[in-house]
Amino acid sequence: MAAFADPVVAAGVAGLSAAFANGSARPDAVLEVYLERVGRLNPKIRAFVDLDVEGARDAAKASTHRWASGMALSPLDGCVIGVKANIAVAGLPWTAGIGAYRDRIAERDAACVARLRRAGVIILGTLNMEEGALGAVTDNPWFGRTQNPWRDGFTAGGSSGGSAAAVAAGLCAAALGTDTMGSVRIPSAYCGVFGIKPRFGSVPSEGVTPLSPSLDHVGVHARSAEDCARVLAVIGDAEPAAPSGTMTVLDVTERAALAEDVRAAFAVLVARAGAEGLVEGSVALDVDLGRLRRKGLLISEVEGIVEHGAVMAERPDGFSAGFSEMLRWGASQPTEKVAETRADIAAAREAVEAMIGARVGLLGPTTGGTAFAFGDPIPADQADITCLANIAGLPAVAFPMGLSKDGLPLSAQIIGRRSEEILALAGRLAVAIGVPAGVA
């Protein structure tokens, strides 16, 4: 993988914080670098849908003054971040990727965005997403198709496709996304960046348009594990203590369809992790992933119609036929079936907890394959592996593990008990196998 040639983009969150502190970089100048890249690259990639250029420049000017005065609000002061369009950013459209909400302007920041602003972060704008966060392609009928920065004509994944693509293309230092059954980690995998879904509830959901309140998580995309950790430390609450030590390999070979490139890269990763003393043994997955993913989808549709049903009834022309059909299907489910599904999910949660036990985490692939071309059949099993962490409510991080034979990113995932712990492990593994994130 190629690293970024531009030193501002290559520095990421942590590197810029150090540069601001020693005076070798200024937030106002850094913002202009990102704005130039957005102006040049975003018309093709279509990651950002709405920008707050004036507000960002005002924030950058204030941040520059604070660093020069020795009064930085936090190490993130001056960091340039984008926000998924279902997370409220005051003064910008708060669409959740749905046409019916095109004219809804956020009156105040979501709680997680407010925490970033209090830390001095520059909010650049909002990012494209799958309609209503229900899907993993980000070919949005209202706000356009987000291209994968690695290959034109290929999906960036979803539902946080704009967030991952923006980070991979160097349009911002980090981005917020949401993850219901893999919506941070799948696009991170397809775009070759890091993506963390923390423990359920650790990031406040106030000001986030939900799809499925029982499964939704706010997460972070960035180009390093350290950058993810720094952003998560600002937007999230402390997670419970967890065991330290080694990981165990999560053997999904009998439960998930893995492309040969994924199998080969993961074998190399496991061997390296063993050599580094980071992984011991393996545990076979005894969960029907396809069945579990379908149950998570049912709950998402059942809970999604509760959120959007009234607006869909008033403005049906603002919902695509496909999205409407899925929500209506959720509305049609018998109460007994929904209760049974919730019971099955609770049982699966206990099964995942038992698999982890006292281990620090489970290491497995993120997805069974790579990004695919728009127009190709959409793999039904994209979220088969990622849905485990949402069902369990446990932290999970996706990180790059190399490239396929045809040059597309491959990704591994660690499911654990504490975000800080698994991010540190992901960072060590990424360094060990030498895979910088993002495209030059």
Coordinates of C-alpha atoms in Angstrom, one line a residue:
M1 CA 0.0 0.0 0.0
A2 CA 1.2 3.5 -0.7
A3 CA 1.4 6.0 2.1
F4 CA 0.2 9.6 1.6
A5 CA 2.8 11.9 0.0
D6 CA 1.2 15.0 1.5
P7 CA 2.7 15.4 5.0
V8 CA -0.5 17.0 6.4
V9 CA -2.6 14.0 5.4
A10 CA 0.1 11.5 6.3
A11 CA 0.3 13.0 9.8
G12 CA -3.3 12.1 10.6
V13 CA -4.7 13.0 14.0
A14 CA -1.8 12.1 16.3
G15 CA 0.9 13.5 14.0
L16 CA -0.9 16.9 13.6
S17 CA -1.4 17.2 17.3
A18 CA 2.4 16.9 17.8
A19 CA 3.0 19.4 14.9
F20 CA 0.6 21.9 16.3
A21 CA 2.3 21.6 19.7
N22 CA 5.8 22.2 18.4
G23 CA 4.7 24.9 16.0
S24 CA 5.6 23.2 12.7
A25 CA 2.0 23.2 11.6
R26 CA -1.0 25.5 12.0
P27 CA -4.7 24.4 12.1
D28 CA -5.7 27.2 9.6
A29 CA -3.1 26.0 7.1
V30 CA -4.0 22.4 7.6
L31 CA -7.7 23.1 7.0
E32 CA -6.8 24.7 3.6
V33 CA -4.9 21.6 2.6
Y34 CA -8.0 19.5 3.3
L35 CA -10.3 22.0 1.6
E36 CA -8.1 21.9 -1.5
R37 CA -8.3 18.1 -1.5
V38 CA -12.1 18.1 -1.1
G39 CA -12.5 20.6 -3.9
R40 CA -10.3 18.5 -6.2
L41 CA -11.3 14.9 -5.3
N42 CA -14.8 15.0 -3.8
P43 CA -16.7 15.7 -7.0
K44 CA -15.6 12.3 -8.2
I45 CA -15.6 10.4 -4.9
R46 CA -18.8 12.0 -3.6
A47 CA -17.9 11.4 0.1
F48 CA -19.0 14.8 1.5
V49 CA -22.5 16.0 0.8
D50 CA -22.6 19.2 2.8
L51 CA -19.7 21.4 3.8
D52 CA -19.5 24.2 6.5
V53 CA -16.5 26.0 5.0
E54 CA -17.1 29.3 6.8
G55 CA -17.6 27.6 10.1
A56 CA -14.6 25.4 9.6
R57 CA -12.4 28.4 8.8
D58 CA -13.6 30.3 11.9
A59 CA -12.9 27.2 14.0
A60 CA -9.4 26.8 12.5
K61 CA -8.6 30.4 13.1
A62 CA -9.6 30.1 16.8
S63 CA -7.7 26.9 17.1
T64 CA -4.6 28.5 15.6
H65 CA -4.8 31.2 18.2
R66 CA -5.2 28.8 21.0
W67 CA -2.1 26.7 20.0
A68 CA 0.0 29.8 19.6
S69 CA -1.1 31.0 23.0
G70 CA -0.4 27.7 24.7
M71 CA -4.2 27.3 25.4
A72 CA -5.2 24.3 23.3
L73 CA -8.4 22.7 24.5
S74 CA -7.2 19.1 23.9
P75 CA -4.7 17.2 21.8
L76 CA -7.5 17.1 19.1
D77 CA -7.7 20.9 18.9
G78 CA -7.5 21.8 15.2
C79 CA -8.1 18.2 14.0
V80 CA -10.3 18.2 10.8
I81 CA -13.2 15.6 11.1
G82 CA -16.2 14.7 8.9
V83 CA -19.5 13.4 10.3
K84 CA -21.9 10.9 8.8
A85 CA -25.2 12.5 7.6
N86 CA -27.3 10.8 10.2
I87 CA -25.4 12.5 13.0
A88 CA -26.6 16.1 13.7
V89 CA -24.2 19.0 12.9
A90 CA -25.7 22.3 13.8
G91 CA -26.7 24.4 10.8
L92 CA -26.3 21.6 8.3
P93 CA -28.9 19.3 6.7
W94 CA -29.5 16.3 8.9
T95 CA -30.7 13.9 6.3
A96 CA -29.8 10.4 7.4
G97 CA -29.4 9.8 3.7
I98 CA -33.2 10.0 3.2
G99 CA -34.7 12.4 0.6
A100 CA -37.7 13.2 2.9
Y101 CA -35.3 14.8 5.4
R102 CA -33.4 16.9 2.8
D103 CA -34.8 20.1 4.3
R104 CA -34.3 19.2 7.9
I105 CA -31.6 21.5 9.3
A106 CA -30.0 20.4 12.6
E107 CA -30.7 23.0 15.3
R108 CA -27.9 21.7 17.6
D109 CA -25.0 19.3 17.4
A110 CA -25.4 15.7 18.4
A111 CA -23.8 14.9 21.8
C112 CA -20.8 13.3 20.2
V113 CA -20.2 16.2 17.8
A114 CA -20.6 18.7 20.7
R115 CA -17.9 16.8 22.6
L116 CA -15.6 17.1 19.6
R117 CA -16.3 20.9 19.3
R118 CA -15.5 21.3 23.1
A119 CA -12.2 19.6 22.3
G120 CA -11.4 22.2 19.6
V121 CA -12.1 19.9 16.6
I122 CA -12.9 21.4 13.2
I123 CA -16.1 19.9 11.8
L124 CA -15.7 20.1 8.1
G125 CA -19.1 18.8 7.0
T126 CA -21.4 15.8 6.6
L127 CA -20.8 12.6 4.7
N128 CA -22.8 10.4 2.3
M129 CA -24.3 7.2 3.5
E130 CA -26.7 4.4 2.6
E131 CA -30.3 5.6 2.7
G132 CA -31.5 5.3 6.3
A133 CA -28.3 3.4 7.2
L134 CA -29.9 0.2 5.9
G135 CA -27.5 -1.4 3.5
A136 CA -23.8 -1.7 2.7
V137 CA -23.2 -0.1 -0.7
T138 CA -23.7 3.7 -0.4
D139 CA -25.3 4.1 -3.8
N140 CA -27.7 6.7 -2.5
P141 CA -30.7 7.6 -4.7
W142 CA -31.0 11.1 -3.2
F143 CA -27.4 12.2 -2.6
G144 CA -25.4 10.2 -5.1
R145 CA -23.0 7.3 -5.4
T146 CA -19.9 7.2 -3.2
Q147 CA -16.9 5.8 -5.1
N148 CA -14.2 3.7 -3.5
P149 CA -11.0 5.7 -3.6
W150 CA -9.1 2.6 -4.5
R151 CA -11.0 1.9 -7.7
D152 CA -13.5 4.0 -9.6
G153 CA -16.8 2.2 -10.1
F154 CA -16.5 0.1 -7.0
T155 CA -18.5 0.5 -3.8
A156 CA -17.0 2.1 -0.7
G157 CA -19.3 -0.2 1.4
G158 CA -21.9 1.1 3.8
S159 CA -23.7 2.3 5.5
S160 CA -20.9 4.7 6.4
G161 CA -19.4 4.6 3.0
G162 CA -18.9 8.4 2.7
S163 CA -17.0 8.4 6.1
A164 CA -14.6 5.6 5.1
A165 CA -14.1 6.9 1.6
A166 CA -13.3 10.4 3.0
V167 CA -10.7 9.1 5.3
A168 CA -9.2 6.8 2.7
A169 CA -8.9 9.6 0.2
G170 CA -7.4 12.0 2.7
L171 CA -10.3 14.4 2.7
C172 CA -10.3 14.7 6.5
A173 CA -8.2 13.3 9.3
A174 CA -10.9 11.1 10.8
A175 CA -14.7 10.7 10.5
L176 CA -17.7 9.6 12.5
G177 CA -19.9 6.8 11.3
T178 CA -22.6 4.5 12.8
D179 CA -22.6 0.7 12.9
T180 CA -25.7 -1.4 13.2
M181 CA -24.4 -4.7 11.9
G182 CA -21.1 -3.7 10.4
S183 CA -21.7 -0.2 9.0
V184 CA -18.4 1.2 10.2
R185 CA -16.3 -1.9 9.7
I186 CA -17.5 -3.0 6.3
P187 CA -16.7 0.3 4.6
S188 CA -13.4 0.5 6.6
A189 CA -12.6 -2.9 5.2
Y190 CA -13.4 -2.0 1.6
C191 CA -11.6 1.3 1.8
G192 CA -8.5 0.1 3.6
V193 CA -8.7 2.1 6.8
F194 CA -9.3 1.5 10.5
G195 CA -12.8 1.5 11.9
I196 CA -13.8 1.0 15.5
K197 CA -17.3 0.2 16.8
P198 CA -17.0 0.7 20.6
R199 CA -19.0 -1.0 23.3
F200 CA -22.8 -0.5 23.0
G201 CA -23.8 2.8 24.6
S202 CA -20.3 4.1 25.3
V203 CA -20.9 6.9 22.8
P204 CA -24.1 8.9 23.5
S205 CA -26.8 8.5 20.8
E206 CA -28.5 11.8 21.4
G207 CA -28.8 13.6 18.1
V208 CA -28.2 10.5 16.0
T209 CA -31.0 9.4 13.7
P210 CA -31.5 5.8 14.6
L211 CA -32.1 2.8 12.5
S212 CA -32.2 0.2 15.2
P213 CA -31.7 1.6 18.7
S214 CA -31.0 -1.8 20.1
L215 CA -28.1 -2.4 17.7
D216 CA -26.8 1.0 16.6
H217 CA -23.3 2.3 17.7
V218 CA -21.5 5.5 16.8
G219 CA -18.0 4.7 15.7
V220 CA -14.8 6.2 14.2
H221 CA -12.9 5.8 10.9
A222 CA -9.3 6.9 10.8
R223 CA -6.0 5.9 9.1
S224 CA -4.4 4.5 12.3
A225 CA -5.4 2.7 15.4
E226 CA -3.9 5.6 17.5
D227 CA -6.0 8.1 15.6
C228 CA -9.2 6.1 16.2
A229 CA -8.3 5.8 19.9
R230 CA -7.8 9.6 20.3
V231 CA -11.1 10.5 18.7
L232 CA -12.9 7.8 20.6
A233 CA -11.5 9.0 23.9
V234 CA -13.2 12.4 23.3
I235 CA -16.6 11.2 22.1
G236 CA -17.0 8.1 24.3
D237 CA -17.3 7.3 27.9
A238 CA -14.9 5.0 29.7
E239 CA -15.5 1.3 29.2
P240 CA -15.3 -1.4 31.9
A241 CA -11.9 -2.9 32.6
A242 CA -11.1 -6.0 30.6
P243 CA -8.5 -8.8 30.7
S244 CA -5.1 -8.2 29.2
G245 CA -3.1 -10.8 27.3
T246 CA -3.4 -12.6 24.0
M247 CA -6.1 -13.0 21.4
T248 CA -7.6 -16.2 20.1
V249 CA -8.2 -16.9 16.4
L250 CA -11.9 -16.9 15.6
D251 CA -12.2 -19.8 13.1
V252 CA -15.1 -18.9 10.7
T253 CA -14.2 -21.2 7.9
E254 CA -17.2 -23.4 8.4
R255 CA -19.6 -20.6 8.9
A256 CA -18.6 -17.9 6.4
A257 CA -17.7 -17.9 2.7
L258 CA -14.1 -16.5 2.4
A259 CA -12.5 -15.6 -0.8
E260 CA -9.1 -17.2 -1.4
D261 CA -7.3 -13.8 -1.1
V262 CA -8.9 -13.3 2.3
R263 CA -7.9 -16.8 3.5
A264 CA -4.3 -16.3 2.4
A265 CA -3.9 -12.9 3.9
F266 CA -5.5 -13.9 7.1
A267 CA -3.2 -16.9 7.4
V268 CA -0.2 -14.6 7.0
L269 CA -1.6 -12.3 9.6
V270 CA -2.2 -15.1 12.1
A271 CA 1.3 -16.4 11.6
R272 CA 2.7 -12.9 12.3
A273 CA 0.5 -12.4 15.3
G274 CA 1.7 -15.7 16.7
A275 CA 5.4 -14.7 16.1
E276 CA 4.6 -11.4 18.0
G277 CA 3.1 -13.3 20.9
L278 CA -0.3 -11.7 20.3
V279 CA -2.4 -14.8 19.5
E280 CA -2.7 -18.3 20.9
G281 CA -4.9 -21.1 19.7
S282 CA -8.3 -20.9 18.0
V283 CA -12.0 -21.3 18.7
A284 CA -14.4 -22.6 16.1
L285 CA -17.5 -20.4 15.6
D286 CA -20.6 -22.3 16.5
V287 CA -23.1 -19.8 15.3
D288 CA -25.1 -19.8 12.1
L289 CA -23.9 -16.4 10.8
G290 CA -26.4 -16.1 8.0
R291 CA -29.3 -16.8 10.3
L292 CA -28.0 -14.4 12.9
R293 CA -27.5 -11.6 10.3
R294 CA -31.1 -12.1 9.0
K295 CA -32.4 -11.8 12.6
G296 CA -30.5 -8.6 13.0
L297 CA -31.9 -7.3 9.8
L298 CA -35.4 -8.1 10.9
I299 CA -34.9 -6.1 14.1
S300 CA -33.4 -3.3 12.1
E301 CA -36.5 -3.1 9.9
V302 CA -38.9 -3.5 12.8
E303 CA -37.2 -0.7 14.8
G304 CA -36.6 1.4 11.6
I305 CA -40.3 1.7 10.8
V306 CA -40.9 3.1 14.3
E307 CA -38.4 5.8 13.6
H308 CA -39.4 6.7 10.1
G309 CA -43.0 5.4 9.7
A310 CA -44.8 8.7 10.3
V311 CA -42.6 10.7 7.9
M312 CA -42.8 7.9 5.3
A313 CA -46.6 8.2 5.5
E314 CA -46.5 12.0 5.1
R315 CA -43.8 12.1 2.4
P316 CA -43.7 8.7 0.7
D317 CA -42.0 10.3 -2.3
G318 CA -38.9 11.0 -0.1
F319 CA -38.2 7.3 0.5
S320 CA -36.9 5.0 -2.2
A321 CA -39.0 2.0 -3.2
G322 CA -36.4 -0.4 -1.8
F323 CA -36.0 1.3 1.6
S324 CA -39.8 1.7 1.9
E325 CA -40.3 -2.0 1.1
M326 CA -37.9 -3.1 3.9
L327 CA -39.5 -0.8 6.4
R328 CA -43.0 -2.0 5.5
W329 CA -41.8 -5.6 5.8
G330 CA -40.7 -4.7 9.4
A331 CA -44.1 -3.3 10.2
S332 CA -45.8 -6.4 9.0
Q333 CA -44.0 -8.8 11.3
P334 CA -46.1 -10.6 13.9
T335 CA -45.5 -9.7 17.5
E336 CA -44.7 -13.3 18.3
K337 CA -42.0 -13.5 15.6
V338 CA -40.4 -10.3 16.8
A339 CA -40.3 -11.6 20.4
E340 CA -38.8 -14.9 19.2
T341 CA -36.2 -13.0 17.2
R342 CA -35.2 -10.9 20.2
A343 CA -34.9 -14.0 22.3
D344 CA -32.7 -15.6 19.7
I345 CA -30.5 -12.5 19.6
A346 CA -30.2 -12.6 23.4
A347 CA -29.1 -16.3 23.2
A348 CA -26.5 -15.4 20.5
R349 CA -25.2 -12.6 22.7
E350 CA -24.5 -15.1 25.4
A351 CA -22.9 -17.5 23.0
V352 CA -20.4 -14.7 21.8
E353 CA -19.7 -13.8 25.4
A354 CA -18.9 -17.4 26.1
M355 CA -16.6 -17.7 23.1
I356 CA -14.6 -14.7 24.3
G357 CA -14.6 -15.9 28.0
A358 CA -11.5 -14.5 29.7
R359 CA -9.7 -13.9 26.4
V360 CA -8.7 -10.4 25.4
G361 CA -10.4 -10.8 22.0
L362 CA -11.1 -12.8 19.0
L363 CA -9.2 -12.3 15.7
G364 CA -10.9 -13.0 12.4
P365 CA -11.6 -11.6 9.0
T366 CA -13.8 -8.5 8.7
T367 CA -15.6 -9.5 5.5
G368 CA -15.4 -12.6 3.3
G369 CA -14.4 -10.6 0.2
T370 CA -13.3 -7.2 -1.1
A371 CA -15.2 -4.3 -2.5
F372 CA -17.2 -5.0 -5.6
A373 CA -18.3 -3.1 -8.7
F374 CA -21.5 -1.1 -8.8
G375 CA -24.0 -3.2 -10.8
D376 CA -22.6 -6.5 -9.6
P377 CA -24.8 -8.7 -7.4
I378 CA -24.7 -7.4 -3.9
P379 CA -23.3 -10.1 -1.6
A380 CA -26.0 -11.0 1.0
D381 CA -23.4 -12.1 3.5
Q382 CA -21.4 -8.8 3.7
A383 CA -22.4 -8.4 7.4
D384 CA -22.2 -12.1 8.4
I385 CA -19.0 -11.7 10.4
T386 CA -19.4 -8.1 11.6
C387 CA -22.9 -8.6 13.0
L388 CA -21.5 -10.7 15.8
A389 CA -20.1 -7.7 17.7
N390 CA -23.4 -5.7 17.3
I391 CA -25.4 -8.7 18.6
A392 CA -23.1 -8.9 21.6
G393 CA -22.8 -5.2 22.1
L394 CA -19.0 -5.6 22.3
P395 CA -16.2 -3.4 20.8
A396 CA -14.8 -4.5 17.4
V397 CA -12.1 -2.9 15.3
A398 CA -11.4 -3.5 11.6
F399 CA -7.9 -2.9 10.3
P400 CA -6.1 -3.4 7.0
M401 CA -4.3 -6.7 6.4
G402 CA -3.0 -6.2 2.8
L403 CA -4.3 -6.2 -0.7
S404 CA -6.0 -8.8 -2.9
K405 CA -4.3 -10.0 -6.1
D406 CA -6.2 -7.4 -8.0
G407 CA -5.1 -4.6 -5.6
L408 CA -8.2 -4.1 -3.4
P409 CA -8.0 -3.8 0.4
L410 CA -8.3 -6.8 2.7
S411 CA -9.3 -6.4 6.4
A412 CA -9.1 -8.2 9.7
Q413 CA -11.3 -7.7 12.8
I414 CA -10.8 -8.0 16.5
I415 CA -13.8 -8.4 18.7
G416 CA -13.0 -7.8 22.4
R417 CA -14.2 -6.3 25.6
R418 CA -12.5 -3.0 25.7
S419 CA -12.0 -0.6 22.8
E420 CA -8.6 0.7 24.0
E421 CA -7.2 -2.8 24.3
I422 CA -8.3 -4.1 20.9
L423 CA -7.2 -0.8 19.1
A424 CA -3.7 -1.3 20.6
L425 CA -3.6 -4.8 19.3
A426 CA -4.8 -3.8 15.9
G427 CA -2.2 -1.1 15.7
R428 CA 0.6 -3.5 16.6
L429 CA -0.5 -6.0 14.0
A430 CA -0.8 -3.4 11.3
V431 CA 2.7 -2.2 12.0
A432 CA 4.0 -5.8 12.1
I433 CA 2.6 -6.6 8.6
G434 CA 3.4 -3.2 7.2
V435 CA 0.1 -2.0 5.9
P436 CA -0.5 1.8 6.1
A437 CA -4.1 2.8 5.6
G438 CA -5.6 5.0 2.9
V439 CA -4.6 5.7 -0.7
A440 CA -2.0 8.3 -1.7

